[in-house]
Amino acid sequence: MRPVATTPAPALALPVGWRSCLARRRIARVGFYGLVVGSLLPIVFPILWMFLSALKPLDELVTIPPSWLPRHPTLRHFRDLLALTNFPIYIWNSTLAACLTAGITVAVATLGAYSLTRFQYRGRQILATFTLLAYMFPPILLAIPLFVVITRLGMADSLLSLALAHISFALPFCLWLMWGYMKSVPMALEEAAMIDGASRMGAFAWVVIPMSLPGIIAIGVLSFLVSWNDYLYALILLTSEGKKTLSLGVSTFIGPMAVEWGLINAAGVVVTLPVIVFFGAVQQFLVQGFGAGAVKE
Amino acid sequence: MGTRENRLGLLLLTPTLILMAGFVVFPVLYAGWLSLNQSDPFRQVTTFVGMANFQRLLQGEEFWDSLRVGLVFTAATVALQVVVGMAVALLLHQPFRGRGVARALALFPFIVPTIVAVLIWRWLLNDSYGIVNYLLKALGLIQAPIIWFGTPGMAMVSVVLVNVWQFFPFVVVTLLARLTTIPEEQYEAARIDGASAPQQFWFITLPHLKTILAVVILLRGIWMFQKFEVIYLLTRGGPLRSTQHLPILAYTELFVNFRMGQAAAVAVLGFLILAAASAVYLKMHRPVEAEL
């Protein structure tokens, strides 16, 4: 029953069976997107579930079957978190430690990387190897002696000590990234500046730093996140409630007897949000870094 | 002139050197010294005992139990991370609309702070109200709710699950970067010769990824073997020490048993095992050395 002569032959002859071919391709396309969504779901759903749970009132959190979307969304848990717990103190402490870490790491790593790329002296290769090695030292191997020394010096329970520990953890990696970045900043421009009368450090401040800004921002964000995300050093170095960081403070919420799941999920949301924002800002750089240099680290 | 220049260079490097010396080199050496001593961290009495700490460790059961747990945990998490990471990387390497978003989403677990990953999963795997138990029950896969962190076997499964979820994106990112460097012509040639997709994977993709896979396995192995936070926060090494690996043993020795020398000895032994394993691994995979 094929209409043979009724329709004129198309000007551009399509291959026989093109209709089913297109249909098959469409099915393949849908199937492919199904596969993508299906694999992303277990990756992303846990985080999404935290956001949804944070917005549900308590009784809705313990119903079976559970409600998927919050039926009566509420910000109560966020209010309770800020008003009834020490959460605001934790936020402040974490912010302070992370800013200290980021500020000092950026300053030290930028100067160090400049020195390593623009000056000639022996031992640079040794330092390169060592930064790699340092990155692989077990944190627990460093944490135990650091705890002993810092306690004996009477410097425990201080956010500065914590920040210094975080810096030691972030510095090798950041120095490595910055090293790679500064190598790509052409030397001709600073030489030109120096010929025009700028001092070495003047050229560094007015030429090299502006040109390295993307790298500087990236290591700033990275070291901030190292500190923000840390749990081990905070656990070992901090003792008093007033000094606790977010990770340490929130960990006291989730003991085996935890029941305040609304509060806990809300806390998780607040801890995660700045990470997502910051990470979004430097994602491109990081992915490149991971690809090009960071894997070689 | 030259020396003054170099002096400036060294001056700029000084802060880096001081921090590295004070917070990396010194602690490692000091850990070695502590492991040869017996002392109370809160009273300042230290007695040199030579290898006694190591002797006691190697003769006791706890060290070997923890080492075994650590090896099982490391092998399981690394294997699963590589398999899952490879699958997701191959998927996200295909061109499709929304690929950038999909790649960013796949990275999410890796950037979430550890404490958040832990609280998310404690909630998902909650015995009574957790969504995972509910779904398994609704699908008819289980009758009674699973007590995820309650029995030794399930506790290990749970900590492996959470660690794989959090750290597999590292494998994805690393492999994606390498996948883009494989020349497209090789696939075209293979297609012209009639190679199927699995054949293309086996004969083109995999050989290109071989070295980077070896690097990924080494790095992930090193990091998982010493990973402390996730297990500690999920199970504290329990129940019945079933998830207690070396880092948790070291922590327990110091902060629960107050045996500083013993704790340092555990940390040092863990490090030596790691270093030896890495050295052997690098010998076996020569090209990896160039990659590092």
mmCIF file of N, CA and C in Angstrom, chain A residues 32 35 65 119 141 169 183 188 222 224-225 268 282 289:
data_model
loop_
_atom_site.group_PDB
_atom_site.id
_atom_site.type_symbol
_atom_site.label_atom_id
_atom_site.label_comp_id
_atom_site.label_asym_id
_atom_site.label_seq_id
_atom_site.Cartn_x
_atom_site.Cartn_y
_atom_site.Cartn_z
ATOM 1 N N PHE A 32 19.797 8.414 25.491
ATOM 2 C CA PHE A 32 21.070 8.947 25.951
ATOM 3 C C PHE A 32 20.856 9.940 27.090
ATOM 4 N N LEU A 35 20.054 8.247 30.163
ATOM 5 C CA LEU A 35 21.252 7.696 30.785
ATOM 6 C C LEU A 35 21.997 8.770 31.581
ATOM 7 N N PRO A 65 4.982 7.376 53.944
ATOM 8 C CA PRO A 65 6.071 7.723 53.022
ATOM 9 C C PRO A 65 6.472 9.193 53.129
ATOM 10 N N PHE A 119 64.270 33.977 39.584
ATOM 11 C CA PHE A 119 65.640 34.021 40.094
ATOM 12 C C PHE A 119 66.317 32.677 39.877
ATOM 13 N N LEU A 141 49.774 12.084 60.214
ATOM 14 C CA LEU A 141 51.195 12.066 60.584
ATOM 15 C C LEU A 141 51.655 13.460 60.998
ATOM 16 N N PHE A 169 48.984 23.014 55.134
ATOM 17 C CA PHE A 169 48.316 22.008 54.320
ATOM 18 C C PHE A 169 48.047 22.538 52.910
ATOM 19 N N LYS A 183 55.012 30.935 35.481
ATOM 20 C CA LYS A 183 55.873 30.574 34.354
ATOM 21 C C LYS A 183 55.259 31.083 33.063
ATOM 22 N N ALA A 188 58.960 39.667 29.472
ATOM 23 C CA ALA A 188 59.310 40.860 28.698
ATOM 24 C C ALA A 188 58.681 42.124 29.285
ATOM 25 N N LEU A 222 40.974 28.510 46.790
ATOM 26 C CA LEU A 222 41.334 27.147 47.172
ATOM 27 C C LEU A 222 41.752 27.045 48.623
ATOM 28 N N PHE A 224 41.129 29.153 50.994
ATOM 29 C CA PHE A 224 39.957 29.455 51.811
ATOM 30 C C PHE A 224 39.140 28.181 52.028
ATOM 31 N N LEU A 225 38.931 27.443 50.944
ATOM 32 C CA LEU A 225 38.108 26.243 51.039
ATOM 33 C C LEU A 225 38.792 25.142 51.844
ATOM 34 N N GLY A 268 23.789 22.166 57.222
ATOM 35 C CA GLY A 268 24.508 21.696 56.041
ATOM 36 C C GLY A 268 24.369 22.664 54.874
ATOM 37 N N VAL A 282 35.656 29.919 40.433
ATOM 38 C CA VAL A 282 36.979 29.506 39.934
ATOM 39 C C VAL A 282 36.954 28.163 39.222
ATOM 40 N N GLY A 289 43.344 23.439 35.667
ATOM 41 C CA GLY A 289 44.477 23.092 36.515
ATOM 42 C C GLY A 289 44.554 21.597 36.741
#
